[in-house]
mmCIF file of C-alpha atoms and ligand atoms in Angstrom:
data_model
loop_
_atom_site.group_PDB
_atom_site.id
_atom_site.type_symbol
_atom_site.label_atom_id
_atom_site.label_comp_id
_atom_site.label_asym_id
_atom_site.label_seq_id
_atom_site.Cartn_x
_atom_site.Cartn_y
_atom_site.Cartn_z
ATOM 1 C CA UNK A 1 -24.148 41.344 103.149
ATOM 2 C CA UNK A 2 -20.426 41.006 102.057
ATOM 3 C CA UNK A 3 -18.077 43.851 102.932
ATOM 4 C CA UNK A 4 -15.006 44.298 100.973
ATOM 5 C CA UNK A 5 -11.843 44.326 103.123
ATOM 6 C CA UNK A 6 -8.727 46.137 101.929
ATOM 7 C CA UNK A 7 -7.045 42.675 101.213
ATOM 8 C CA UNK A 8 -10.164 41.714 98.931
ATOM 9 C CA UNK A 9 -10.133 45.081 97.304
ATOM 10 C CA UNK A 10 -6.352 44.631 96.325
ATOM 11 C CA UNK A 11 -7.085 41.200 95.047
ATOM 12 C CA UNK A 12 -9.802 42.411 92.781
ATOM 13 C CA UNK A 13 -7.790 45.394 91.435
ATOM 14 C CA UNK A 14 -4.920 42.781 90.654
ATOM 15 C CA UNK A 15 -7.342 40.418 88.700
ATOM 16 C CA UNK A 16 -8.820 43.208 86.679
ATOM 17 C CA UNK A 17 -5.386 44.424 85.768
ATOM 18 C CA UNK A 18 -4.543 40.808 84.457
ATOM 19 C CA UNK A 19 -7.693 40.691 82.602
ATOM 20 C CA UNK A 20 -6.936 44.090 80.750
ATOM 21 C CA UNK A 21 -3.343 42.608 79.863
ATOM 22 C CA UNK A 22 -5.027 39.371 78.428
ATOM 23 C CA UNK A 23 -7.416 41.553 76.321
ATOM 24 C CA UNK A 24 -4.700 43.714 75.070
ATOM 25 C CA UNK A 25 -2.805 40.513 74.023
ATOM 26 C CA UNK A 26 -5.725 39.093 72.318
ATOM 27 C CA UNK A 27 -6.241 42.402 70.293
ATOM 28 C CA UNK A 28 -2.572 42.225 69.255
ATOM 29 C CA UNK A 29 -2.837 38.611 68.189
ATOM 30 C CA UNK A 30 -6.039 39.426 66.325
ATOM 31 C CA UNK A 31 -4.315 42.331 64.432
ATOM 32 C CA UNK A 32 -1.460 40.047 63.632
ATOM 33 C CA UNK A 33 -3.680 37.222 62.180
ATOM 34 C CA UNK A 34 -5.561 39.639 60.155
ATOM 35 C CA UNK A 35 -2.310 40.894 58.530
ATOM 36 C CA UNK A 36 -0.909 37.536 57.887
ATOM 37 C CA UNK A 37 -4.282 36.501 56.437
ATOM 38 C CA UNK A 38 -4.199 39.547 54.031
ATOM 39 C CA UNK A 39 -0.534 38.717 53.121
ATOM 40 C CA UNK A 40 -1.358 35.099 52.609
ATOM 41 C CA UNK A 41 -4.314 36.009 50.321
ATOM 42 C CA UNK A 42 -2.244 38.333 48.212
ATOM 43 C CA UNK A 43 0.679 35.868 47.827
ATOM 44 C CA UNK A 44 -1.955 33.097 46.962
ATOM 45 C CA UNK A 45 -3.536 35.323 44.304
ATOM 46 C CA UNK A 46 -0.066 36.291 42.872
ATOM 47 C CA UNK A 47 1.105 32.627 42.752
ATOM 48 C CA UNK A 48 -2.176 31.444 41.372
ATOM 49 C CA UNK A 49 -2.056 33.893 38.565
ATOM 50 C CA UNK A 50 1.561 33.154 37.852
ATOM 51 C CA UNK A 51 0.803 29.366 37.778
ATOM 52 C CA UNK A 52 -2.297 29.835 35.621
ATOM 53 C CA UNK A 53 -0.272 32.006 33.055
ATOM 54 C CA UNK A 54 2.453 29.461 33.049
ATOM 55 C CA UNK A 55 0.262 26.458 32.379
ATOM 56 C CA UNK A 56 -1.854 28.288 29.759
ATOM 57 C CA UNK A 57 1.356 29.554 27.852
ATOM 58 C CA UNK A 58 1.334 26.420 25.521
ATOM 59 C CA UNK A 59 -2.314 26.930 24.923
ATOM 60 C CA UNK A 60 -1.732 30.528 23.889
ATOM 61 C CA UNK A 61 1.093 29.324 21.631
ATOM 62 C CA UNK A 62 -1.241 26.840 20.108
ATOM 63 C CA UNK A 63 -3.806 29.694 19.445
ATOM 64 C CA UNK A 64 -1.118 31.910 17.986
ATOM 65 C CA UNK A 65 0.252 29.356 15.724
ATOM 66 C CA UNK A 66 -3.302 28.363 14.526
ATOM 67 C CA UNK A 67 -4.094 32.098 13.853
ATOM 68 C CA UNK A 68 -0.965 32.317 11.661
ATOM 69 C CA UNK A 69 -1.707 29.290 9.588
ATOM 70 C CA UNK A 70 -3.386 29.845 6.253
ATOM 71 C CA UNK A 71 -3.184 28.042 2.997
ATOM 72 C CA UNK A 72 0.097 29.716 2.446
ATOM 73 C CA UNK A 73 1.785 28.960 5.808
ATOM 74 C CA UNK A 74 0.735 25.324 5.972
ATOM 75 C CA UNK A 75 4.303 24.260 6.697
ATOM 76 C CA UNK A 76 4.150 25.841 10.150
ATOM 77 C CA UNK A 77 3.864 23.575 13.261
ATOM 78 C CA UNK A 78 3.007 24.003 16.824
ATOM 79 C CA UNK A 79 6.178 24.051 18.947
ATOM 80 C CA UNK A 80 6.345 21.263 21.674
ATOM 81 C CA UNK A 81 7.248 22.065 25.334
ATOM 82 C CA UNK A 82 8.833 18.770 25.677
ATOM 83 C CA UNK A 83 6.931 18.102 28.898
ATOM 84 C CA UNK A 84 5.024 15.088 27.490
ATOM 85 C CA UNK A 85 1.795 16.252 29.242
ATOM 86 C CA UNK A 86 -1.754 16.356 27.806
ATOM 87 C CA UNK A 87 -0.923 19.816 26.067
ATOM 88 C CA UNK A 88 2.087 18.301 24.428
ATOM 89 C CA UNK A 89 -0.002 15.353 23.178
ATOM 90 C CA UNK A 90 -2.550 17.747 21.907
ATOM 91 C CA UNK A 91 0.035 19.748 19.959
ATOM 92 C CA UNK A 92 1.366 16.563 18.451
ATOM 93 C CA UNK A 93 -1.965 15.488 17.362
ATOM 94 C CA UNK A 94 -2.662 18.826 15.958
ATOM 95 C CA UNK A 95 0.683 18.724 14.149
ATOM 96 C CA UNK A 96 -0.163 15.436 12.587
ATOM 97 C CA UNK A 97 -3.461 16.859 11.368
ATOM 98 C CA UNK A 98 -1.678 19.788 9.919
ATOM 99 C CA UNK A 99 0.683 17.468 8.095
ATOM 100 C CA UNK A 100 -2.183 15.516 6.539
ATOM 101 C CA UNK A 101 -3.954 18.753 5.420
ATOM 102 C CA UNK A 102 -0.730 20.190 4.035
ATOM 103 C CA UNK A 103 -0.224 16.890 1.950
ATOM 104 C CA UNK A 104 -3.713 17.050 0.791
ATOM 105 C CA UNK A 105 -3.624 20.668 -0.295
ATOM 106 C CA UNK A 106 -0.245 19.996 -2.107
ATOM 107 C CA UNK A 107 -1.905 17.198 -4.020
ATOM 108 C CA UNK A 108 -4.856 19.281 -4.965
ATOM 109 C CA UNK A 109 -2.523 22.093 -6.112
ATOM 110 C CA UNK A 110 -0.419 19.634 -8.255
ATOM 111 C CA UNK A 111 -3.735 18.102 -9.523
ATOM 112 C CA UNK A 112 -5.053 21.430 -10.597
ATOM 113 C CA UNK A 113 -1.774 22.334 -12.276
ATOM 114 C CA UNK A 114 -1.570 19.110 -14.077
ATOM 115 C CA UNK A 115 -5.223 19.340 -15.141
ATOM 116 C CA UNK A 116 -4.752 22.812 -16.447
ATOM 117 C CA UNK A 117 -1.579 21.932 -18.437
ATOM 118 C CA UNK A 118 -3.390 18.708 -19.767
ATOM 119 C CA UNK A 119 -6.308 20.924 -21.125
ATOM 120 C CA UNK A 120 -4.051 23.790 -22.270
ATOM 121 C CA UNK A 121 -2.255 21.834 -25.013
ATOM 122 C CA UNK A 122 -5.197 20.661 -27.053
ATOM 123 C CA UNK A 123 -7.000 24.014 -26.712
ATOM 124 C CA UNK A 124 -3.905 25.749 -27.928
ATOM 125 C CA UNK A 125 -3.618 23.204 -30.898
ATOM 126 C CA UNK A 126 -7.379 23.748 -31.715
ATOM 127 C CA UNK A 127 -7.106 27.567 -31.467
ATOM 128 C CA UNK A 128 -3.806 27.530 -33.677
ATOM 129 C CA UNK A 129 -5.489 25.383 -36.509
ATOM 130 C CA UNK A 130 -8.633 27.592 -36.491
ATOM 131 C CA UNK A 131 -6.505 30.864 -36.625
ATOM 132 C CA UNK A 132 -4.553 29.273 -39.628
ATOM 133 C CA UNK A 133 -7.645 28.190 -41.360
ATOM 134 C CA UNK A 134 -9.289 31.640 -41.030
ATOM 135 C CA UNK A 135 -6.067 33.664 -41.943
ATOM 136 C CA UNK A 136 -6.923 33.449 -45.753
ATOM 137 C CA UNK A 137 -9.785 32.359 -47.958
ATOM 138 C CA UNK A 138 -10.078 28.648 -47.958
ATOM 139 C CA UNK A 139 -12.101 26.079 -50.008
ATOM 140 C CA UNK A 140 -14.748 23.967 -48.429
ATOM 141 C CA UNK A 141 -12.589 20.936 -48.528
ATOM 142 C CA UNK A 142 -9.680 22.640 -46.836
ATOM 143 C CA UNK A 143 -12.040 23.948 -44.083
ATOM 144 C CA UNK A 144 -13.646 20.354 -43.675
ATOM 145 C CA UNK A 145 -9.912 18.907 -43.330
ATOM 146 C CA UNK A 146 -9.158 21.538 -40.516
ATOM 147 C CA UNK A 147 -12.364 20.460 -38.651
ATOM 148 C CA UNK A 148 -11.604 16.726 -39.084
ATOM 149 C CA UNK A 149 -7.993 17.197 -37.828
ATOM 150 C CA UNK A 150 -9.516 18.870 -34.674
ATOM 151 C CA UNK A 151 -11.647 15.939 -33.823
ATOM 152 C CA UNK A 152 -8.866 14.001 -32.078
ATOM 153 C CA UNK A 153 -8.219 17.093 -29.971
ATOM 154 C CA UNK A 154 -11.873 17.334 -29.082
ATOM 155 C CA UNK A 155 -11.953 13.703 -28.147
ATOM 156 C CA UNK A 156 -8.805 14.062 -25.896
ATOM 157 C CA UNK A 157 -10.414 17.048 -24.301
ATOM 158 C CA UNK A 158 -13.534 15.110 -23.670
ATOM 159 C CA UNK A 159 -11.688 12.170 -22.273
ATOM 160 C CA UNK A 160 -9.626 14.370 -19.873
ATOM 161 C CA UNK A 161 -12.809 16.115 -18.689
ATOM 162 C CA UNK A 162 -14.640 12.777 -18.208
ATOM 163 C CA UNK A 163 -11.629 11.174 -16.362
ATOM 164 C CA UNK A 164 -11.262 14.217 -14.165
ATOM 165 C CA UNK A 165 -14.773 14.396 -13.205
ATOM 166 C CA UNK A 166 -15.021 10.701 -12.372
ATOM 167 C CA UNK A 167 -11.785 10.904 -10.224
ATOM 168 C CA UNK A 168 -12.955 13.987 -8.342
ATOM 169 C CA UNK A 169 -16.421 12.197 -7.752
ATOM 170 C CA UNK A 170 -14.606 9.048 -6.502
ATOM 171 C CA UNK A 171 -12.474 11.209 -4.271
ATOM 172 C CA UNK A 172 -15.528 12.887 -2.854
ATOM 173 C CA UNK A 173 -17.301 9.524 -2.371
ATOM 174 C CA UNK A 174 -20.024 10.694 -4.596
ATOM 175 C CA UNK A 175 -19.951 7.644 -6.904
ATOM 176 C CA UNK A 176 -22.407 5.201 -5.645
ATOM 177 C CA UNK A 177 -20.924 1.754 -5.864
ATOM 178 C CA UNK A 178 -23.530 -0.839 -6.121
ATOM 179 C CA UNK A 179 -23.338 -4.069 -4.220
ATOM 180 C CA UNK A 180 -24.357 -7.010 -6.203
ATOM 181 C CA UNK A 181 -23.042 -10.463 -6.705
ATOM 182 C CA UNK A 182 -20.669 -10.219 -9.688
ATOM 183 C CA UNK A 183 -19.327 -13.431 -11.373
ATOM 184 C CA UNK A 184 -15.887 -12.013 -12.386
ATOM 185 C CA UNK A 185 -15.241 -14.536 -15.030
ATOM 186 C CA UNK A 186 -18.430 -13.602 -16.990
ATOM 187 C CA UNK A 187 -17.604 -9.869 -16.693
ATOM 188 C CA UNK A 188 -13.978 -10.275 -17.688
ATOM 189 C CA UNK A 189 -14.885 -12.589 -20.594
ATOM 190 C CA UNK A 190 -17.396 -9.716 -21.888
ATOM 191 C CA UNK A 191 -14.681 -7.182 -21.609
ATOM 192 C CA UNK A 192 -12.126 -9.257 -23.459
ATOM 193 C CA UNK A 193 -14.615 -9.821 -26.238
ATOM 194 C CA UNK A 194 -15.135 -6.098 -26.468
ATOM 195 C CA UNK A 195 -11.453 -5.302 -26.744
ATOM 196 C CA UNK A 196 -10.807 -8.187 -29.154
ATOM 197 C CA UNK A 197 -11.241 -6.398 -32.348
ATOM 198 C CA UNK A 198 -8.808 -3.551 -31.226
ATOM 199 C CA UNK A 199 -6.138 -6.135 -30.210
ATOM 200 C CA UNK A 200 -6.671 -7.894 -33.641
ATOM 201 C CA UNK A 201 -6.578 -4.616 -35.556
ATOM 202 C CA UNK A 202 -2.982 -4.233 -33.916
ATOM 203 C CA UNK A 203 -1.988 -7.741 -34.614
ATOM 204 C CA UNK A 204 -2.028 -8.776 -30.930
ATOM 205 C CA UNK A 205 -3.240 -12.038 -29.607
ATOM 206 C CA UNK A 206 -5.684 -11.533 -26.622
ATOM 207 C CA UNK A 207 -7.166 -14.302 -24.633
ATOM 208 C CA UNK A 208 -8.292 -15.800 -21.233
ATOM 209 C CA UNK A 209 -5.623 -17.959 -19.752
ATOM 210 C CA UNK A 210 -7.813 -19.397 -16.849
ATOM 211 C CA UNK A 211 -11.023 -18.351 -15.193
ATOM 212 C CA UNK A 212 -12.025 -19.469 -11.696
ATOM 213 C CA UNK A 213 -15.750 -18.720 -11.019
ATOM 214 C CA UNK A 214 -15.143 -16.179 -8.236
ATOM 215 C CA UNK A 215 -18.097 -14.169 -7.099
ATOM 216 C CA UNK A 216 -17.457 -10.692 -5.425
ATOM 217 C CA UNK A 217 -19.877 -8.136 -3.955
ATOM 218 C CA UNK A 218 -19.498 -5.042 -6.110
ATOM 219 C CA UNK A 219 -20.361 -2.755 -8.945
ATOM 220 C CA UNK A 220 -20.171 -4.830 -12.129
ATOM 221 C CA UNK A 221 -20.032 -1.724 -14.391
ATOM 222 C CA UNK A 222 -17.169 -0.235 -12.484
ATOM 223 C CA UNK A 223 -15.258 -3.586 -12.190
ATOM 224 C CA UNK A 224 -15.587 -3.946 -15.998
ATOM 225 C CA UNK A 225 -14.243 -0.413 -16.312
ATOM 226 C CA UNK A 226 -11.139 -1.584 -14.392
ATOM 227 C CA UNK A 227 -10.508 -4.551 -16.720
ATOM 228 C CA UNK A 228 -11.136 -2.335 -19.697
ATOM 229 C CA UNK A 229 -8.709 0.293 -18.607
ATOM 230 C CA UNK A 230 -5.914 -2.399 -18.075
ATOM 231 C CA UNK A 231 -6.657 -4.061 -21.430
ATOM 232 C CA UNK A 232 -6.616 -0.601 -23.031
ATOM 233 C CA UNK A 233 -3.101 -0.077 -21.613
ATOM 234 C CA UNK A 234 -1.859 -3.432 -22.564
ATOM 235 C CA UNK A 235 -3.048 -2.888 -26.242
ATOM 236 C CA UNK A 236 -1.528 0.550 -26.326
ATOM 237 C CA UNK A 237 1.896 -0.473 -24.884
ATOM 238 C CA UNK A 238 2.415 -3.750 -26.647
ATOM 239 C CA UNK A 239 4.017 -3.785 -30.099
ATOM 240 C CA UNK A 240 2.211 -5.823 -32.891
ATOM 241 C CA UNK A 241 2.558 -9.537 -32.690
ATOM 242 C CA UNK A 242 2.537 -9.386 -28.898
ATOM 243 C CA UNK A 243 0.322 -11.278 -26.441
ATOM 244 C CA UNK A 244 -2.030 -10.115 -23.835
ATOM 245 C CA UNK A 245 -3.599 -12.821 -21.469
ATOM 246 C CA UNK A 246 -6.109 -12.419 -18.660
ATOM 247 C CA UNK A 247 -6.846 -14.609 -15.792
ATOM 248 C CA UNK A 248 -9.137 -14.892 -12.674
ATOM 249 C CA UNK A 249 -8.184 -17.094 -9.801
ATOM 250 C CA UNK A 250 -8.559 -17.724 -6.068
ATOM 251 C CA UNK A 251 -5.738 -16.295 -4.072
ATOM 252 C CA UNK A 252 -5.974 -16.724 -0.216
ATOM 253 C CA UNK A 253 -9.720 -16.152 -0.085
ATOM 254 C CA UNK A 254 -9.493 -13.320 -2.549
ATOM 255 C CA UNK A 255 -10.466 -13.232 -6.086
ATOM 256 C CA UNK A 256 -7.353 -12.248 -8.276
ATOM 257 C CA UNK A 257 -7.536 -10.646 -11.784
ATOM 258 C CA UNK A 258 -4.397 -10.587 -13.727
ATOM 259 C CA UNK A 259 -3.867 -8.718 -16.976
ATOM 260 C CA UNK A 260 -0.349 -9.771 -18.538
ATOM 261 C CA UNK A 261 1.220 -8.427 -21.675
ATOM 262 C CA UNK A 262 4.444 -8.834 -23.620
ATOM 263 C CA UNK A 263 4.740 -5.064 -24.298
ATOM 264 C CA UNK A 264 7.393 -2.412 -23.793
ATOM 265 C CA UNK A 265 7.223 -2.694 -19.904
ATOM 266 C CA UNK A 266 8.121 0.057 -17.331
ATOM 267 C CA UNK A 267 11.452 0.837 -15.869
ATOM 268 C CA UNK A 268 11.837 -0.061 -12.230
ATOM 269 C CA UNK A 269 12.350 3.628 -11.155
ATOM 270 C CA UNK A 270 9.109 4.639 -12.843
ATOM 271 C CA UNK A 271 6.909 1.767 -11.437
ATOM 272 C CA UNK A 272 5.965 3.420 -8.164
ATOM 273 C CA UNK A 273 4.796 6.569 -9.929
ATOM 274 C CA UNK A 274 2.266 5.026 -12.543
ATOM 275 C CA UNK A 275 -0.649 5.213 -10.213
ATOM 276 C CA UNK A 276 -0.090 8.941 -9.650
ATOM 277 C CA UNK A 277 -2.447 11.290 -11.446
ATOM 278 C CA UNK A 278 -1.427 12.511 -14.910
ATOM 279 C CA UNK A 279 1.806 10.525 -14.680
ATOM 280 C CA UNK A 280 2.930 9.056 -17.831
ATOM 281 C CA UNK A 281 6.229 7.125 -17.993
ATOM 282 C CA UNK A 282 7.495 8.918 -20.961
ATOM 283 C CA UNK A 283 5.110 11.689 -21.921
ATOM 284 C CA UNK A 284 6.728 12.153 -25.427
ATOM 285 C CA UNK A 285 6.546 8.442 -26.208
ATOM 286 C CA UNK A 286 3.051 8.071 -24.790
ATOM 287 C CA UNK A 287 1.692 11.151 -26.556
ATOM 288 C CA UNK A 288 3.095 10.250 -29.938
ATOM 289 C CA UNK A 289 2.399 6.630 -30.162
ATOM 290 C CA UNK A 290 -0.278 6.032 -27.478
ATOM 291 C CA UNK A 291 -2.255 9.155 -26.553
ATOM 292 C CA UNK A 292 -3.540 8.723 -22.938
ATOM 293 C CA UNK A 293 -4.457 10.947 -20.050
ATOM 294 C CA UNK A 294 -2.335 9.586 -17.427
ATOM 295 C CA UNK A 295 -5.475 9.105 -15.319
ATOM 296 C CA UNK A 296 -6.405 5.454 -16.340
ATOM 297 C CA UNK A 297 -4.545 3.565 -13.389
ATOM 298 C CA UNK A 298 -5.574 6.226 -10.895
ATOM 299 C CA UNK A 299 -9.084 5.616 -11.667
ATOM 300 C CA UNK A 300 -8.498 1.798 -11.471
ATOM 301 C CA UNK A 301 -6.987 2.185 -8.202
ATOM 302 C CA UNK A 302 -9.900 4.346 -6.834
ATOM 303 C CA UNK A 303 -12.491 1.864 -7.912
ATOM 304 C CA UNK A 304 -10.560 -1.090 -6.682
ATOM 305 C CA UNK A 305 -9.926 0.638 -3.243
ATOM 306 C CA UNK A 306 -13.762 1.553 -3.042
ATOM 307 C CA UNK A 307 -14.377 -2.314 -3.253
ATOM 308 C CA UNK A 308 -11.841 -2.984 -0.379
ATOM 309 C CA UNK A 309 -9.212 -4.422 -2.791
ATOM 310 C CA UNK A 310 -5.681 -3.608 -3.979
ATOM 311 C CA UNK A 311 -4.141 -3.099 -7.410
ATOM 312 C CA UNK A 312 -0.315 -3.761 -7.955
ATOM 313 C CA UNK A 313 1.792 -3.692 -11.040
ATOM 314 C CA UNK A 314 4.969 -5.499 -11.979
ATOM 315 C CA UNK A 315 7.060 -4.927 -15.181
ATOM 316 C CA UNK A 316 10.293 -5.635 -16.905
ATOM 317 C CA UNK A 317 11.284 -3.157 -19.671
ATOM 318 C CA UNK A 318 11.054 -4.804 -23.161
ATOM 319 C CA UNK A 319 9.488 -8.094 -21.715
ATOM 320 C CA UNK A 320 6.104 -6.966 -20.460
ATOM 321 C CA UNK A 321 3.842 -5.961 -17.605
ATOM 322 C CA UNK A 322 1.490 -7.583 -15.196
ATOM 323 C CA UNK A 323 -1.291 -5.826 -13.289
ATOM 324 C CA UNK A 324 -2.837 -7.684 -10.341
ATOM 325 C CA UNK A 325 -6.000 -6.739 -8.841
ATOM 326 C CA UNK A 326 -7.118 -8.408 -5.563
ATOM 327 C CA UNK A 327 -10.850 -8.254 -4.438
ATOM 328 C CA UNK A 328 -12.385 -9.767 -1.334
ATOM 329 C CA UNK A 329 -14.215 -12.861 -2.663
ATOM 330 C CA UNK A 330 -17.821 -13.500 -1.718
ATOM 331 C CA UNK A 331 -17.397 -17.099 -2.791
ATOM 332 C CA UNK A 332 -16.438 -19.359 -5.721
ATOM 333 C CA UNK A 333 -19.201 -20.927 -7.789
HETATM 334 P P1 ADP B 401 -2.470 6.534 -19.727
HETATM 335 O O1 ADP B 401 -3.786 7.116 -20.075
HETATM 336 O O2 ADP B 401 -1.241 7.435 -20.088
HETATM 337 O O3 ADP B 401 -2.185 5.090 -20.286
HETATM 338 P P2 ADP B 401 -2.336 5.269 -17.116
HETATM 339 O O4 ADP B 401 -2.695 5.935 -15.839
HETATM 340 O O5 ADP B 401 -3.348 4.243 -17.545
HETATM 341 O O6 ADP B 401 -2.289 6.492 -18.177
HETATM 342 O O7 ADP B 401 -0.914 4.861 -17.060
HETATM 343 C C1 ADP B 401 0.119 5.622 -16.594
HETATM 344 C C2 ADP B 401 1.353 5.231 -17.355
HETATM 345 O O8 ADP B 401 1.775 3.879 -17.059
HETATM 346 C C3 ADP B 401 1.267 5.256 -18.958
HETATM 347 O O9 ADP B 401 1.412 6.506 -19.520
HETATM 348 C C4 ADP B 401 2.309 4.227 -19.340
HETATM 349 O O10 ADP B 401 3.405 4.945 -19.573
HETATM 350 C C5 ADP B 401 2.436 3.302 -18.102
HETATM 351 N N1 ADP B 401 1.667 1.969 -18.434
HETATM 352 C C6 ADP B 401 0.604 1.586 -17.863
HETATM 353 N N2 ADP B 401 0.220 0.352 -18.277
HETATM 354 C C7 ADP B 401 1.233 -0.115 -19.068
HETATM 355 C C8 ADP B 401 1.546 -1.370 -19.716
HETATM 356 N N3 ADP B 401 0.786 -2.386 -19.672
HETATM 357 N N4 ADP B 401 2.714 -1.413 -20.353
HETATM 358 C C9 ADP B 401 3.555 -0.408 -20.431
HETATM 359 N N5 ADP B 401 3.383 0.733 -19.676
HETATM 360 C C10 ADP B 401 2.311 0.842 -19.034
#
C-alpha cells in the first residue's frame, strides 16, 4: 500500500494547479475562437451580399430597361457596363435585337400610313363624285357616266388591296411557293405574248432578244408574275415608238432574266428607293400618265428572294432601264 509523503503531496498539488491553468487557457482560447468564427461569419455574409448585389446590378438594369420598353419607347437601349463580360455581351445581343424590332415596327408603321394614304385618295374621289351626282336631279345618262367614271377608281382600289394582301402574305411566309422544274424560256415567251397587244397598242416594239433553255426549281405562276410586272412597268414608262427586249441567259451557274427598255429611265438618286413599298419616282408623273400602286417591284423582289434569287435595276434617265433577275439554275436544257 502506497503512503503519500509530504514531498509527494506537494508534487501532486503542483500538478493539479498546472492542470487548472491549462483548462483555463483552453476555455479562453475556445471563447476567442467562437467570437472570431461569429465575426468571420458575419463579415462573409455581408461581403457575399455586397458582391451578389454588385454582380446583379447589370441584370437589374436590363430588367428595368426591358420593363420601360414599349411600342412608344423602342428607341431605348440597355446601358453597357463596359466590362466586356457575359452580362455585357447579353446586353449587346439584346440591344441588337431591339434595333431589329424597332426597324421592323417603323417599317410597319410607314407601310400602314402609306396604305391608308393610297386608299384614301380613290375613296375620297368616289365619294366626291357620288355626292355631286346626288346633289341635284340627274338623267339616267348622267348617272351612268358618273358610275363609269368611278370604275377606274374601283379598279385602283382593287389593285391596291390585292397587292397589299399579296405582300402581307409573302412577308408572313403564307404564300406556298411550288417547287417544280420551270423552263424559263417557255414561261417568259408566254408572258411576252400576253403583253404584246398592250405594247403594240402603245406603238412599242416588244421582243425576245435571246433565250437560253435554263431550268429553275420554282413556282411557274409567281415567276410569270415577276416577268409580267417588269413588262408592265416597261410598257408604262416607255414613250411610243420605244423598244422593250427580254432575254434569258446563263450567268455563272445562275439563270438570268433581263427586261430592257428605252423608256424615260430613273434618276440615280431615286434608283435605290424603287424597291421600297409605295415608292413612285415622281408620284404626280406616275399618277397622271401611268397609274401604279408603287408595289410592283416590291412584290417582284419578295417573289425572287423566296426563290433564293436577287433582283437589281440599272437606269439612265431618258435612255432606258434594265432590270436583272438572277435565279439559282437547276440546269440548262
Ligand atoms: P408602280 O406600280 O408605280 O409602277 P413599281 O414598284 O413597279 O410601282 O415601280 C416603282 C417606281 O419605279 C415606279 O413608280 C416608276 O417610277 C419606277 N420604275 C419602275 N420601272 C420602271 C421603268 N422600267 N422605267 C422607268 N421607271 C420605272
